[in-house]
Amino acid sequence: MTSASAPGKIILCGEHAVVYDQPAIAIPVTQVRATARIEAAPDGSGLIIDAQDINRRVEVSRAGAKEPLAAAARVVLGRVGAPIPDATITLTSSIPVASGLGSGAAVSTAIIRALALFLGHDLQSDQISQLVYEVEKLHHGTPSGIDNTVIAHERPVYFVRGRPLETFRIGAPLRFLVADSGLHSSTREMVAGVRAAWQAEPARLERIFDVVGILVREARRAIETGAAQTLGELMNENHALLVQMGVSSPALERLTDSARRAGALGAKLSGAGGGGNVIALVEEENAEDVERALNATGAHRVILTTAREDAHATQE
Ligand code: MEV
């Protein structure tokens, strides 16, 4: 039996603008993971992907070109030049789907890494990341590549589309509460909505993207110097710009407001928006108050994740 797993992720700042070549910052969330286990099957079985959590069983040789699980397997076979093996991949994931935590990219990463290992190829993280990006393009149309990068490398990233991996220092541990609104959203649709707004009003949207870029660069400096207060303010400003892009929603507004009122240093939606998660930057002393406020405002689940220099991102 061969297995591989991949974490979830949160975007700290810069989502959407990153599709338009601005920088963005993301960290892995290792408390939630997607895992793929692969075992040889009798001759003639073909390759089966059994995704138990979502009740889906995919036979790779019969699946359509856009079926995402089969697509992840096919990119590996293409990369290593192998025929479809006789094997079963069992997939499990604790990452909520369609919630901004990168579940699709994590599932692809786990399948790709496990299948490559099964076929005798220990691919590097950047090779895995590129293969996951191929699959992401099928789901999301014009992905920036940030999700596959942060998840395949499992490291904090300062990401600019088309540039090699860049990570950064974390001057002091940063505690984020990740609160799930419980509302699903489609990254493809949210990205398409921003594109439509940009096509309708290019000058207004480009001004917003430029300001996001400036504050992401400031956020990086704040993270490197351990200036949590400043980072919180920048997160609030980033959220206001995401509202102007049209990707917030009443539920996300209620959650970010309640986190700030309960003492969070900053709060914003994270990922594509519409539904999905909000993140709140908290201090050790007020983490519980903010968590309680988020739960009282209807959060379906709240995770505490800490970004720190040594472990990159660990959970408490
Ligand atoms: C999704 O996690 C982040 C977006 O910026 C889309 C992308 O970068 O591809 C909304």
Short mmCIF file of C-alpha atoms and ligand atoms in Angstrom, two decimals:
data_model
loop_
_atom_site.label_atom_id
_atom_site.label_comp_id
_atom_site.label_asym_id
_atom_site.label_seq_id
_atom_site.Cartn_x
_atom_site.Cartn_y
_atom_site.Cartn_z
CA MET A 1 0.00 0.00 0.00
CA THR A 2 1.29 3.45 -0.96
CA SER A 3 -0.27 6.61 0.40
CA ALA A 4 0.12 10.37 0.18
CA SER A 5 -1.74 13.29 1.67
CA ALA A 6 -2.06 17.05 1.21
CA PRO A 7 -3.26 19.89 3.46
CA GLY A 8 -5.93 22.54 3.01
CA LYS A 9 -4.98 26.19 2.60
CA ILE A 10 -6.10 29.72 3.43
CA ILE A 11 -5.36 32.85 1.49
CA LEU A 12 -4.28 35.58 3.90
CA CYS A 13 -4.57 38.34 1.33
CA GLY A 14 -4.63 39.02 -2.40
CA GLU A 15 -7.25 36.55 -3.71
CA HIS A 16 -8.86 37.47 -7.03
CA ALA A 17 -6.35 40.28 -7.70
CA VAL A 18 -3.78 37.45 -7.96
CA VAL A 19 -5.55 36.27 -11.13
CA TYR A 20 -4.61 39.71 -12.57
CA ASP A 21 -0.90 39.31 -11.75
CA GLN A 22 -0.89 40.96 -8.31
CA PRO A 23 0.87 39.14 -5.43
CA ALA A 24 -1.04 37.09 -2.84
CA ILE A 25 -0.10 35.33 0.40
CA ALA A 26 -1.32 31.88 1.41
CA ILE A 27 -0.49 29.34 4.12
CA PRO A 28 -1.22 25.62 4.38
CA VAL A 29 -3.77 24.43 6.95
CA THR A 30 -2.43 21.07 8.03
CA GLN A 31 -5.23 20.17 10.43
CA VAL A 32 -7.46 19.21 7.52
CA ARG A 33 -6.09 16.86 4.87
CA ALA A 34 -6.94 14.84 1.80
CA THR A 35 -5.39 11.36 1.71
CA ALA A 36 -5.02 8.90 -1.19
CA ARG A 37 -4.14 5.23 -0.55
CA ILE A 38 -3.31 3.06 -3.53
CA GLU A 39 -3.17 -0.73 -3.75
CA ALA A 40 -2.51 -3.10 -6.63
CA ALA A 41 -5.65 -4.80 -7.98
CA PRO A 42 -6.04 -8.07 -9.95
CA ASP A 43 -5.08 -8.03 -13.65
CA GLY A 44 -7.71 -6.43 -15.84
CA SER A 45 -9.32 -4.38 -13.02
CA GLY A 46 -8.13 -1.07 -14.44
CA LEU A 47 -7.66 1.99 -12.21
CA ILE A 48 -10.53 2.72 -9.85
CA ILE A 49 -10.73 5.84 -7.66
CA ASP A 50 -13.02 5.30 -4.72
CA ALA A 51 -13.93 8.62 -3.07
CA GLN A 52 -15.85 7.30 -0.09
CA ASP A 53 -16.65 10.64 1.55
CA ILE A 54 -18.54 11.88 -1.49
CA ASN A 55 -19.90 8.51 -2.60
CA ARG A 56 -18.11 8.63 -5.91
CA ARG A 57 -16.41 5.70 -7.65
CA VAL A 58 -14.57 6.54 -10.84
CA GLU A 59 -13.21 4.09 -13.39
CA VAL A 60 -10.41 6.07 -15.00
CA SER A 61 -10.59 4.40 -18.44
CA ARG A 62 -14.30 5.27 -18.78
CA ALA A 63 -14.47 8.70 -17.10
CA GLY A 64 -15.02 11.83 -19.18
CA ALA A 65 -12.12 14.18 -19.93
CA LYS A 66 -13.30 16.71 -17.34
CA GLU A 67 -13.92 14.27 -14.48
CA PRO A 68 -11.53 15.82 -11.93
CA LEU A 69 -10.41 12.66 -10.08
CA ALA A 70 -9.70 10.78 -13.31
CA ALA A 71 -8.02 13.90 -14.72
CA ALA A 72 -5.60 13.90 -11.76
CA ALA A 73 -4.72 10.26 -12.50
CA ARG A 74 -4.34 10.91 -16.24
CA VAL A 75 -1.91 13.82 -15.84
CA VAL A 76 0.39 11.51 -13.86
CA LEU A 77 0.21 8.71 -16.44
CA GLY A 78 0.96 11.28 -19.18
CA ARG A 79 3.88 12.73 -17.19
CA VAL A 80 5.59 9.41 -16.44
CA GLY A 81 4.54 7.73 -19.71
CA ALA A 82 2.79 4.75 -18.07
CA PRO A 83 -0.33 2.86 -19.17
CA ILE A 84 -3.35 2.72 -16.85
CA PRO A 85 -2.30 0.33 -14.01
CA ASP A 86 -4.52 -2.24 -12.29
CA ALA A 87 -4.99 -0.54 -8.93
CA THR A 88 -7.50 1.01 -6.56
CA ILE A 89 -7.06 4.48 -5.07
CA THR A 90 -9.08 5.09 -1.91
CA LEU A 91 -9.60 8.75 -1.23
CA THR A 92 -10.61 10.34 2.08
CA SER A 93 -10.68 14.01 2.98
CA SER A 94 -11.48 16.12 6.03
CA ILE A 95 -11.33 19.33 3.97
CA PRO A 96 -14.81 20.79 3.47
CA VAL A 97 -15.61 21.05 -0.25
CA ALA A 98 -16.37 24.35 -2.04
CA SER A 99 -15.43 26.35 1.05
CA GLY A 100 -12.24 28.14 0.03
CA LEU A 101 -9.90 25.69 1.77
CA GLY A 102 -8.52 24.27 -1.46
CA SER A 103 -10.17 20.86 -1.22
CA GLY A 104 -10.00 20.26 -5.00
CA ALA A 105 -6.29 21.06 -5.22
CA ALA A 106 -5.56 18.96 -2.11
CA VAL A 107 -7.42 15.93 -3.49
CA SER A 108 -5.56 16.25 -6.82
CA THR A 109 -2.23 16.59 -4.99
CA ALA A 110 -2.86 13.46 -2.91
CA ILE A 111 -3.91 11.39 -5.97
CA ILE A 112 -1.01 12.62 -8.09
CA ARG A 113 1.63 12.04 -5.42
CA ALA A 114 0.30 8.59 -4.45
CA LEU A 115 -0.08 7.36 -8.03
CA ALA A 116 3.36 8.66 -9.05
CA LEU A 117 4.93 6.86 -6.05
CA PHE A 118 3.02 3.68 -6.90
CA LEU A 119 4.50 3.86 -10.40
CA GLY A 120 8.00 4.33 -8.95
CA HIS A 121 8.34 8.11 -9.46
CA ASP A 122 9.04 10.34 -6.45
CA LEU A 123 8.11 13.63 -8.12
CA GLN A 124 9.38 16.95 -6.70
CA SER A 125 6.83 19.31 -5.16
CA ASP A 126 7.09 21.77 -8.05
CA GLN A 127 6.44 18.97 -10.55
CA ILE A 128 3.41 17.91 -8.50
CA SER A 129 2.26 21.53 -8.32
CA GLN A 130 2.39 21.86 -12.12
CA LEU A 131 0.38 18.67 -12.61
CA VAL A 132 -2.23 19.84 -10.08
CA TYR A 133 -2.42 23.13 -11.98
CA GLU A 134 -3.35 21.20 -15.14
CA VAL A 135 -6.29 19.70 -13.25
CA GLU A 136 -7.21 23.05 -11.65
CA LYS A 137 -7.57 24.53 -15.13
CA LEU A 138 -10.32 22.00 -15.86
CA HIS A 139 -12.26 23.08 -12.74
CA HIS A 140 -11.62 26.76 -12.55
CA GLY A 141 -10.98 28.10 -16.03
CA THR A 142 -8.34 30.72 -15.24
CA PRO A 143 -6.75 29.77 -11.92
CA SER A 144 -3.78 31.84 -10.81
CA GLY A 145 -1.93 28.76 -9.55
CA ILE A 146 -1.80 29.84 -5.89
CA ASP A 147 -3.83 26.89 -4.55
CA ASN A 148 -1.70 24.17 -6.17
CA THR A 149 1.50 26.01 -5.13
CA VAL A 150 0.72 26.40 -1.42
CA ILE A 151 -0.79 22.91 -1.16
CA ALA A 152 1.78 20.91 -3.15
CA HIS A 153 4.71 22.64 -1.39
CA GLU A 154 2.93 22.70 1.99
CA ARG A 155 4.67 25.97 2.83
CA PRO A 156 3.60 29.59 3.25
CA VAL A 157 3.86 31.31 -0.14
CA TYR A 158 4.18 34.83 -1.44
CA PHE A 159 2.76 34.08 -4.83
CA VAL A 160 2.93 35.95 -8.11
CA ARG A 161 1.42 34.22 -11.11
CA GLY A 162 4.03 32.57 -13.34
CA ARG A 163 6.93 33.14 -10.89
CA PRO A 164 8.81 30.38 -9.04
CA LEU A 165 7.98 29.56 -5.42
CA GLU A 166 8.76 32.36 -3.00
CA THR A 167 8.32 31.83 0.72
CA PHE A 168 8.85 34.33 3.55
CA ARG A 169 9.79 34.68 7.18
CA ILE A 170 7.16 34.71 9.91
CA GLY A 171 8.47 37.16 12.53
CA ALA A 172 6.09 36.07 15.29
CA PRO A 173 3.42 33.34 15.43
CA LEU A 174 0.12 34.41 13.90
CA ARG A 175 -3.15 32.85 15.05
CA PHE A 176 -5.99 32.66 12.58
CA LEU A 177 -9.50 31.45 13.22
CA VAL A 178 -10.95 29.94 10.06
CA ALA A 179 -14.75 30.05 10.20
CA ASP A 180 -16.85 28.15 7.68
CA SER A 181 -20.02 30.03 6.65
CA GLY A 182 -21.52 26.67 5.64
CA LEU A 183 -22.41 28.15 2.24
CA HIS A 184 -20.85 26.48 -0.78
CA SER A 185 -19.45 28.60 -3.55
CA SER A 186 -17.95 27.86 -6.92
CA THR A 187 -14.49 29.34 -7.50
CA ARG A 188 -15.13 29.19 -11.23
CA GLU A 189 -18.30 31.30 -10.89
CA MET A 190 -16.78 33.81 -8.46
CA VAL A 191 -13.72 34.28 -10.69
CA ALA A 192 -16.02 34.66 -13.72
CA GLY A 193 -18.05 37.29 -11.81
CA VAL A 194 -14.94 39.37 -11.14
CA ARG A 195 -13.93 38.98 -14.79
CA ALA A 196 -17.34 40.26 -15.91
CA ALA A 197 -16.99 43.26 -13.55
CA TRP A 198 -13.48 43.93 -14.91
CA GLN A 199 -14.73 43.74 -18.50
CA ALA A 200 -17.57 46.14 -17.68
CA GLU A 201 -15.44 48.63 -15.71
CA PRO A 202 -11.76 47.89 -16.38
CA ALA A 203 -10.37 51.10 -14.88
CA ARG A 204 -12.29 50.72 -11.60
CA LEU A 205 -11.35 47.07 -11.15
CA GLU A 206 -7.72 47.62 -12.09
CA ARG A 207 -7.46 50.38 -9.48
CA ILE A 208 -8.80 47.94 -6.90
CA PHE A 209 -6.34 45.21 -7.98
CA ASP A 210 -3.44 47.70 -7.77
CA VAL A 211 -4.38 48.71 -4.22
CA VAL A 212 -4.67 45.03 -3.24
CA GLY A 213 -1.13 44.53 -4.62
CA ILE A 214 0.20 47.39 -2.49
CA LEU A 215 -1.39 46.08 0.67
CA VAL A 216 -0.22 42.49 0.04
CA ARG A 217 3.37 43.78 -0.14
CA GLU A 218 2.77 45.67 3.14
CA ALA A 219 1.22 42.53 4.65
CA ARG A 220 4.35 40.56 3.82
CA ARG A 221 6.48 43.13 5.66
CA ALA A 222 4.06 43.04 8.61
CA ILE A 223 4.28 39.21 8.76
CA GLU A 224 8.08 39.26 8.51
CA THR A 225 8.41 41.80 11.32
CA GLY A 226 5.73 40.24 13.54
CA ALA A 227 3.48 43.34 13.31
CA ALA A 228 0.17 41.58 13.94
CA GLN A 229 -1.78 44.82 14.53
CA THR A 230 -0.76 46.16 11.11
CA LEU A 231 -1.52 42.84 9.45
CA GLY A 232 -5.02 42.91 10.98
CA GLU A 233 -5.68 46.40 9.58
CA LEU A 234 -4.46 45.29 6.16
CA MET A 235 -6.79 42.28 6.28
CA ASN A 236 -9.74 44.60 7.00
CA GLU A 237 -8.74 46.83 4.07
CA ASN A 238 -8.36 43.81 1.80
CA HIS A 239 -11.84 42.65 2.79
CA ALA A 240 -13.30 46.07 1.92
CA LEU A 241 -11.70 45.80 -1.55
CA LEU A 242 -13.14 42.28 -1.98
CA VAL A 243 -16.55 43.76 -1.16
CA GLN A 244 -15.98 46.30 -3.96
CA MET A 245 -15.11 43.42 -6.33
CA GLY A 246 -18.54 41.98 -5.51
CA VAL A 247 -17.41 38.71 -3.91
CA SER A 248 -18.69 39.11 -0.35
CA SER A 249 -22.17 38.11 0.83
CA PRO A 250 -24.44 38.91 3.81
CA ALA A 251 -23.25 35.80 5.69
CA LEU A 252 -19.57 36.70 5.20
CA GLU A 253 -20.28 40.30 6.29
CA ARG A 254 -21.99 39.09 9.47
CA LEU A 255 -19.06 36.78 10.32
CA THR A 256 -16.31 39.35 9.67
CA ASP A 257 -18.24 42.04 11.63
CA SER A 258 -18.78 39.77 14.60
CA ALA A 259 -15.11 38.71 14.66
CA ARG A 260 -13.98 42.35 14.68
CA ARG A 261 -16.50 43.33 17.36
CA ALA A 262 -15.26 40.46 19.54
CA GLY A 263 -11.72 41.83 19.34
CA ALA A 264 -10.09 40.23 16.27
CA LEU A 265 -7.18 42.31 14.95
CA GLY A 266 -8.63 41.89 11.47
CA ALA A 267 -11.06 39.72 9.54
CA LYS A 268 -11.75 39.01 5.90
CA LEU A 269 -13.24 36.49 3.55
CA SER A 270 -10.62 34.03 2.31
CA GLY A 271 -10.57 32.38 -1.10
CA ALA A 272 -13.13 32.92 -3.83
CA GLY A 273 -15.88 34.36 -1.57
CA GLY A 274 -19.64 34.19 -2.03
CA GLY A 275 -19.69 31.54 0.69
CA GLY A 276 -16.84 29.51 2.09
CA ASN A 277 -14.62 30.76 4.88
CA VAL A 278 -13.72 33.92 6.66
CA ILE A 279 -10.46 34.24 8.56
CA ALA A 280 -9.87 36.32 11.68
CA LEU A 281 -6.47 37.25 13.07
CA VAL A 282 -6.60 36.85 16.87
CA GLU A 283 -4.38 37.08 19.90
CA GLU A 284 -3.97 34.29 22.40
CA GLU A 285 -6.02 36.26 24.96
CA ASN A 286 -9.05 36.89 22.75
CA ALA A 287 -9.09 33.76 20.55
CA GLU A 288 -11.85 32.15 22.62
CA ASP A 289 -14.06 35.27 22.62
CA VAL A 290 -13.76 35.60 18.85
CA GLU A 291 -14.41 31.91 18.33
CA ARG A 292 -17.53 32.14 20.50
CA ALA A 293 -18.74 35.18 18.55
CA LEU A 294 -18.20 33.40 15.22
CA ASN A 295 -20.12 30.35 16.44
CA ALA A 296 -22.94 32.57 17.73
CA THR A 297 -23.10 34.25 14.30
CA GLY A 298 -23.73 30.94 12.56
CA ALA A 299 -20.26 29.60 11.70
CA HIS A 300 -20.54 25.88 10.93
CA ARG A 301 -17.07 25.09 12.11
CA VAL A 302 -14.16 27.15 13.43
CA ILE A 303 -10.54 25.96 13.16
CA LEU A 304 -7.62 27.65 14.91
CA THR A 305 -4.47 27.55 12.80
CA THR A 306 -1.14 29.10 13.73
CA ALA A 307 1.42 30.24 11.19
CA ARG A 308 4.88 30.16 12.70
CA GLU A 309 8.45 30.22 11.47
CA ASP A 310 9.57 26.68 12.30
CA ALA A 311 6.55 24.53 11.54
CA HIS A 312 5.19 26.92 8.86
CA ALA A 313 1.61 26.19 9.87
CA THR A 314 0.52 23.95 12.67
CA GLN A 315 -2.71 23.62 14.55
CA GLU A 316 -3.45 23.80 18.23
C1 MEV B 1 -9.01 30.79 -4.89
O1 MEV B 1 -8.47 30.07 -3.79
C2 MEV B 1 -8.24 32.05 -5.13
C3 MEV B 1 -8.73 32.91 -6.29
O2 MEV B 1 -7.86 34.04 -6.32
C4 MEV B 1 -8.69 32.19 -7.61
C5 MEV B 1 -7.27 31.90 -8.08
O3 MEV B 1 -6.33 32.50 -7.61
O4 MEV B 1 -7.17 31.07 -9.01
C6 MEV B 1 -10.15 33.43 -6.05
#
